[in-house]
Coordinates of C-alpha atoms in Angstrom, one line a residue:
M242 CA -0.2 0.0 0.1
D243 CA 2.0 2.9 -1.2
I244 CA -0.3 5.7 -0.6
L245 CA -0.1 5.7 3.0
S246 CA 2.2 8.4 3.0
N247 CA -0.2 10.6 0.4
I248 CA -3.2 9.6 3.0
V249 CA -1.2 10.9 5.7
A250 CA -0.2 14.0 4.0
A251 CA -3.8 14.8 2.9
L252 CA -5.4 14.4 6.4
K253 CA -2.6 16.4 8.1
A254 CA -3.1 19.5 5.4
G255 CA -6.8 19.4 6.5
E256 CA -7.9 18.2 2.9
R257 CA -11.3 16.3 2.1
V258 CA -10.3 13.0 0.7
A259 CA -12.0 9.7 0.1
L260 CA -10.2 6.5 0.2
A261 CA -11.4 3.6 -2.3
T262 CA -10.2 -0.1 -1.6
I263 CA -10.8 -3.3 -3.4
V264 CA -12.2 -5.5 -0.6
S265 CA -13.4 -8.6 -2.6
S266 CA -13.7 -9.9 -6.0
S267 CA -14.7 -12.7 -8.1
G268 CA -14.3 -13.7 -11.6
S269 CA -11.6 -12.0 -13.8
T270 CA -10.3 -8.7 -12.2
P271 CA -7.7 -6.3 -12.9
L272 CA -6.2 -6.0 -9.6
P273 CA -6.2 -7.8 -6.3
T274 CA -7.9 -7.1 -3.1
G275 CA -6.3 -4.4 -1.2
S276 CA -5.7 -2.3 -4.1
S277 CA -6.5 1.3 -3.0
M278 CA -7.1 4.7 -4.6
L279 CA -6.9 8.1 -2.8
I280 CA -9.5 10.4 -4.1
A281 CA -10.1 14.3 -3.6
S282 CA -13.2 16.0 -3.1
N283 CA -13.7 16.9 -6.7
G284 CA -13.4 13.3 -8.0
Q285 CA -9.9 13.6 -9.1
R286 CA -7.4 10.6 -8.2
I287 CA -4.3 11.4 -5.9
A288 CA -2.7 8.4 -5.8
G289 CA -3.3 4.8 -6.2
T290 CA -5.2 2.6 -8.4
V291 CA -8.1 0.2 -8.4
G292 CA -7.7 -0.9 -12.2
G293 CA -8.3 1.7 -14.4
G294 CA -10.8 2.1 -17.3
S295 CA -14.6 2.3 -16.8
L296 CA -14.2 0.6 -13.0
E297 CA -11.9 3.7 -12.1
A298 CA -14.1 6.3 -13.8
N299 CA -17.5 4.8 -11.9
V300 CA -15.4 4.7 -8.3
L301 CA -14.2 8.2 -8.9
A302 CA -17.6 9.5 -9.4
A303 CA -19.1 7.4 -6.3
A304 CA -16.3 8.9 -4.3
K305 CA -17.3 12.4 -5.5
D306 CA -21.1 11.9 -4.5
L307 CA -19.7 10.3 -1.1
T308 CA -17.9 13.2 -0.1
A309 CA -20.7 15.8 -1.2
G310 CA -23.4 13.9 0.5
G311 CA -21.4 13.8 3.7
R312 CA -22.0 10.2 4.1
M313 CA -19.0 8.2 6.2
S314 CA -18.7 5.3 3.8
V315 CA -20.3 3.1 0.9
L316 CA -19.7 -0.2 -0.5
H317 CA -20.3 -0.5 -3.8
E318 CA -20.3 -3.7 -6.1
F319 CA -19.1 -3.1 -9.7
G320 CA -19.7 -5.7 -12.6
L321 CA -16.7 -5.7 -15.1
N322 CA -18.3 -6.8 -18.4
E323 CA -17.3 -4.1 -20.8
P324 CA -14.4 -4.3 -23.3
E325 CA -11.6 -2.2 -21.6
S326 CA -8.9 -2.5 -24.6
A327 CA -8.8 -2.2 -28.4
D328 CA -8.7 -5.8 -28.8
G329 CA -11.7 -6.2 -27.1
M330 CA -10.7 -8.0 -23.7
I331 CA -13.4 -8.4 -21.2
C332 CA -12.5 -9.1 -17.5
G333 CA -15.8 -10.4 -16.7
G334 CA -15.7 -10.3 -12.9
N335 CA -17.3 -8.3 -9.9
V336 CA -15.3 -6.3 -7.3
D337 CA -16.9 -5.1 -4.2
V338 CA -15.0 -1.5 -3.4
L339 CA -15.4 0.1 0.1
I340 CA -15.3 4.1 -0.4
E341 CA -14.5 5.9 2.9
N342 CA -14.8 9.6 3.7
L343 CA -11.4 10.1 5.8
Q344 CA -11.6 12.3 8.6
P345 CA -8.3 14.2 10.1
D346 CA -8.6 12.0 13.2
S347 CA -7.9 9.1 10.9
A348 CA -4.4 10.3 10.4
A349 CA -3.1 8.7 13.5
V350 CA -3.9 5.0 12.3
F351 CA -2.5 5.6 8.8
S352 CA 0.7 7.4 10.1
Q353 CA 1.4 4.3 12.4
L354 CA 0.7 1.9 9.1
S355 CA 3.1 4.2 7.6
E356 CA 5.6 4.0 10.2
F357 CA 5.6 0.2 10.4
R358 CA 5.9 0.0 6.6
E359 CA 9.1 2.2 6.4
Q360 CA 10.6 0.0 9.1
G361 CA 9.9 -3.2 7.0
T362 CA 7.5 -4.5 9.5
D363 CA 4.2 -6.2 8.2
G364 CA 1.0 -4.3 9.5
L365 CA -2.5 -5.0 9.8
L366 CA -5.1 -2.3 9.0
L367 CA -8.7 -3.3 10.6
R368 CA -11.8 -1.7 9.8
R369 CA -15.1 -2.2 11.6
I370 CA -18.2 -1.0 9.6
D371 CA -21.3 -0.6 11.6
S372 CA -24.7 -0.5 10.4
S373 CA -24.9 3.4 10.1
G374 CA -21.7 2.9 7.7
L375 CA -19.3 4.5 10.4
V376 CA -16.1 3.0 9.9
H377 CA -13.9 2.3 12.9
R378 CA -10.1 1.8 12.3
A379 CA -7.2 0.1 14.4
A380 CA -3.5 -0.4 13.2
F381 CA -1.7 -3.3 14.5
R382 CA 1.9 -4.5 13.8
L383 CA 1.7 -7.9 12.5
E384 CA 4.7 -9.5 14.2
E385 CA 3.1 -8.8 17.6
K386 CA -0.4 -10.6 16.6
H387 CA 0.1 -12.9 19.4
A388 CA 0.1 -10.0 21.8
D389 CA -1.9 -7.4 20.6
A390 CA -4.1 -8.6 17.9
H391 CA -5.2 -11.4 19.8
Q392 CA -7.2 -8.8 22.2
A393 CA -8.8 -7.1 19.1
P394 CA -12.0 -9.2 19.5
G395 CA -12.3 -8.8 22.9
S396 CA -11.1 -5.2 23.4
W397 CA -11.3 -3.2 20.1
L398 CA -14.4 -5.4 18.3
N399 CA -16.1 -6.0 21.7
D400 CA -17.6 -9.1 19.9
P401 CA -17.6 -12.6 21.5
S402 CA -18.6 -14.2 18.3
L403 CA -15.2 -13.7 17.0
P404 CA -12.8 -15.6 19.3
G405 CA -9.2 -15.1 19.3
E406 CA -8.4 -18.2 17.4
K407 CA -10.6 -17.6 14.8
F408 CA -9.3 -14.2 14.3
D409 CA -5.8 -15.3 14.3
Q410 CA -6.9 -17.9 11.5
L411 CA -8.1 -15.2 9.5
V412 CA -5.2 -12.8 10.1
Q413 CA -2.9 -15.9 8.9
R414 CA -4.7 -16.1 5.8
A415 CA -4.7 -12.6 4.8
H416 CA -1.2 -12.4 5.3
R417 CA -0.2 -15.5 3.6
Q418 CA -2.3 -14.8 0.7
D419 CA -2.0 -10.9 0.7
R420 CA -5.7 -10.2 0.6
V421 CA -8.5 -8.6 2.5
E422 CA -10.7 -11.0 4.5
R423 CA -14.4 -10.1 5.1
V424 CA -16.3 -11.4 8.1
R425 CA -19.9 -10.5 9.7
T426 CA -19.4 -9.9 13.7
G427 CA -23.1 -9.3 14.7
S428 CA -24.5 -6.1 12.9
S429 CA -21.1 -5.4 11.8
E430 CA -18.7 -6.3 9.2
L431 CA -14.9 -6.7 9.8
L432 CA -12.2 -6.0 7.0
I433 CA -8.9 -7.2 7.7
Q434 CA -6.3 -6.0 5.7
P435 CA -2.7 -6.6 5.5
I436 CA 0.2 -3.8 4.7
S437 CA 3.2 -5.1 3.8
G438 CA 6.5 -3.6 5.0
I439 CA 9.3 -2.3 3.0
Q440 CA 11.4 -5.3 2.0
P441 CA 15.0 -4.1 1.9
L442 CA 17.4 -6.8 -0.3
I443 CA 21.1 -6.3 -0.2
I444 CA 22.6 -8.3 -3.2
C445 CA 26.5 -8.8 -2.7
G446 CA 27.9 -9.1 -6.3
G447 CA 27.5 -7.5 -9.1
G448 CA 28.1 -10.4 -11.8
H449 CA 25.5 -12.2 -14.1
V450 CA 23.8 -14.0 -11.0
G451 CA 23.4 -10.8 -9.1
R452 CA 22.2 -8.7 -12.1
S453 CA 19.1 -11.4 -12.6
V454 CA 18.3 -11.7 -9.1
S455 CA 18.2 -7.9 -9.0
K456 CA 15.6 -7.5 -11.9
I457 CA 13.5 -10.3 -10.6
A458 CA 13.6 -9.1 -6.7
A459 CA 12.7 -5.5 -7.8
A460 CA 9.7 -6.8 -9.7
T461 CA 8.4 -8.8 -6.9
G462 CA 8.6 -5.8 -4.4
F463 CA 12.1 -5.8 -2.8
V464 CA 13.9 -2.6 -2.5
V465 CA 17.2 -3.8 -4.0
T466 CA 20.8 -2.4 -2.9
L467 CA 23.5 -3.8 -5.1
I468 CA 27.0 -3.7 -3.7
D469 CA 30.4 -5.0 -5.1
D470 CA 34.0 -4.0 -4.3
R471 CA 34.5 -4.0 -8.2
A472 CA 33.7 0.0 -9.6
E473 CA 33.0 -1.5 -13.0
Y474 CA 30.5 -3.9 -11.8
A475 CA 28.6 -1.8 -9.4
T476 CA 27.1 0.8 -11.8
A477 CA 23.7 2.4 -12.1
D478 CA 23.5 1.4 -16.0
R479 CA 24.1 -2.3 -15.0
F480 CA 21.4 -2.0 -12.3
P481 CA 18.6 0.4 -13.1
E482 CA 16.0 -1.2 -11.1
A483 CA 18.0 -0.8 -7.9
A484 CA 17.5 1.9 -5.6
R485 CA 21.1 1.9 -4.5
V486 CA 24.4 0.9 -6.3
L487 CA 27.5 0.9 -3.8
A488 CA 31.1 0.3 -5.1
A489 CA 33.4 -0.2 -2.0
N490 CA 34.9 -2.8 -0.1
W491 CA 32.4 -5.5 1.5
K492 CA 32.8 -4.0 4.9
D493 CA 32.2 -0.4 4.0
A494 CA 29.5 -1.2 1.5
L495 CA 27.5 -3.2 4.2
D496 CA 27.8 -0.6 6.6
A497 CA 26.6 2.0 4.0
A498 CA 23.9 -0.1 3.2
G499 CA 22.3 -0.2 6.6
V500 CA 21.4 -3.6 7.4
T501 CA 18.3 -3.6 9.9
S502 CA 16.3 -6.6 11.1
S503 CA 14.0 -6.4 7.9
T504 CA 17.1 -6.9 5.6
S505 CA 17.5 -9.7 3.5
I506 CA 21.2 -10.4 2.3
V507 CA 22.1 -12.4 -0.9
I508 CA 25.7 -13.4 -1.3
V509 CA 26.7 -14.0 -4.9
T510 CA 30.3 -12.8 -5.3
R511 CA 32.9 -13.5 -7.9
G512 CA 34.3 -16.6 -5.8
H513 CA 34.5 -18.5 -2.7
Q514 CA 37.0 -16.1 -0.9
S515 CA 34.8 -13.2 -1.3
D516 CA 31.6 -15.1 -0.5
K517 CA 33.3 -16.4 2.8
E518 CA 34.5 -12.6 3.8
V519 CA 30.8 -11.2 3.0
L520 CA 29.5 -14.4 5.1
R521 CA 31.7 -13.4 7.9
L522 CA 30.4 -10.1 8.0
A523 CA 26.7 -10.9 7.4
V524 CA 26.2 -12.9 10.2
G525 CA 27.3 -10.6 12.7
T526 CA 24.3 -8.4 11.6
P527 CA 20.6 -8.4 12.4
A528 CA 19.4 -9.5 9.0
R529 CA 16.2 -11.3 8.6
Y530 CA 17.5 -13.6 5.7
I531 CA 21.2 -14.4 4.8
G532 CA 21.6 -16.8 1.7
M533 CA 24.8 -17.9 0.2
I534 CA 25.3 -19.3 -3.3
G535 CA 27.3 -22.5 -3.5
S536 CA 27.4 -26.2 -4.0
N537 CA 27.3 -28.2 -0.9
K538 CA 30.8 -28.8 -0.7
K539 CA 31.7 -25.1 -1.1
V540 CA 29.0 -24.4 1.9
L541 CA 30.8 -27.1 4.1
A542 CA 34.4 -25.9 3.5
T543 CA 33.1 -22.1 4.1
F544 CA 31.4 -23.2 7.2
D545 CA 34.4 -25.3 8.6
A546 CA 36.7 -22.3 7.6
L547 CA 34.6 -19.8 9.7
E548 CA 34.2 -21.8 12.7
K549 CA 38.0 -22.5 12.6
D550 CA 38.5 -18.6 12.3
G551 CA 36.1 -18.2 15.5
I552 CA 32.5 -17.8 14.0
A553 CA 30.3 -19.5 16.7
P554 CA 28.4 -22.5 14.7
E555 CA 25.0 -20.9 16.0
A556 CA 25.6 -17.8 14.1
L557 CA 26.0 -20.1 10.7
K558 CA 22.7 -22.0 11.6
R559 CA 20.6 -19.0 10.3
V560 CA 22.3 -19.1 6.8
H561 CA 20.1 -20.6 3.6
A562 CA 23.0 -22.2 2.0
P563 CA 23.1 -23.5 -0.9
I564 CA 20.7 -20.6 -1.7
G565 CA 17.5 -20.8 -3.3
L566 CA 14.7 -23.5 -3.7
S567 CA 16.0 -26.8 -5.3
I568 CA 14.2 -26.6 -8.9
G569 CA 17.2 -27.8 -11.0
A570 CA 18.4 -24.3 -11.8
V571 CA 21.5 -24.3 -14.3
T572 CA 21.6 -20.7 -15.9
A573 CA 22.0 -17.3 -14.2
E574 CA 18.4 -16.3 -15.0
E575 CA 17.0 -20.0 -13.3
I576 CA 19.2 -19.6 -10.3
A577 CA 18.1 -16.0 -9.8
V578 CA 14.4 -17.3 -10.0
S579 CA 15.3 -20.1 -7.4
I580 CA 16.8 -17.3 -5.2
V581 CA 13.9 -14.9 -5.2
A582 CA 11.3 -17.8 -4.9
E583 CA 12.9 -18.6 -1.3
L584 CA 13.1 -14.7 -0.4
V585 CA 9.2 -14.4 -1.2
R586 CA 8.9 -17.9 0.7
E587 CA 10.5 -16.4 3.6
R588 CA 8.5 -12.9 3.4
R589 CA 5.3 -15.1 3.4
R590 CA 6.7 -16.7 6.5
F591 CA 6.2 -20.1 5.1
T592 CA 8.5 -22.8 7.0
S593 CA 12.1 -23.1 5.7
A594 CA 14.8 -24.9 7.2
S595 CA 18.1 -23.0 7.5
V596 CA 21.2 -24.9 6.9
S597 CA 23.9 -25.5 9.8
L598 CA 27.2 -27.3 9.0
S599 CA 25.8 -30.7 10.7
D600 CA 22.6 -31.1 8.1
A601 CA 24.3 -29.6 5.3
K602 CA 26.4 -32.5 5.4
N603 CA 23.3 -34.6 4.6
R604 CA 21.5 -32.3 2.4
N605 CA 21.1 -33.1 -1.4
A606 CA 22.3 -30.3 -3.7
G607 CA 20.3 -27.0 -3.4
G608 CA 18.4 -25.0 -5.9
A609 CA 21.6 -22.8 -6.8
S610 CA 24.9 -23.8 -6.8

């Protein structure tokens, strides 16, 4: 949800705005649930989109009417049965769009969600729509759902018909599938919308694999920083999709990149020695994910060498090596697909085993080598 900052800025400036969000869909539709658009009181789009074409035009008109009429919210069902392109393609689905008349007091919730996102933390936007159309909102840090969001049905919803276990299942499903969950709670309707945190990715190595990983990772929502100790490989021309490209020795480059607990590190340098050097630095950071390219033999040799140099075995247990899902990858592009697939799996919180020195000895060939 990239329009959070626009929402906060508009509300703090006292502007009258409406927020349109796709909350459910069926059939063939242009965008998934959660897609949002911020709309000015004159019916002009400020940021975001719900799919373009006649759907977007109808949503803009409905938002203008909502703002003019002073109502707080409306749920519209739109059918997509008209040709939307010159070749006559038809979506043929239906979408339910929630249009909210945002008030200045909503700024705090959206500010909190924006802060979570900037920190790389997944958040949760809860909306309860009562029978009068009033929308009650709350923001939760998703990583704290077991501490905070479990209490939402009792303390925030005040509805015993939605026990914590059921609520947790809905949250898990919304997050895993990156979609809005809708549930009836008495006379109200609850909307559970996951808000993904920004996902920083540091790619160590500007060779063929690093170049392919950068392209695919950026296309799947990661914010890429490319680092290499060779200036001719770390250039903006080679990595136009990267947010940053840093050419420096590995330590200085990692320091400049700024590793946080939401950062993923992919190690695909030009050789074993530089991989080992970068891995030594990486395991000393709070990175969420660390992966290193290489065969099982290379992984074992690297782990052995680092342990002899004083790196604790526990520090190496969180390293994914050989990096990538096992898909029989051979080319640089295929290896990149396997690497990004593993990154996506980690982002979606699916179970994934990290590799220690002991279990690496019994592991079959990994996805990338």
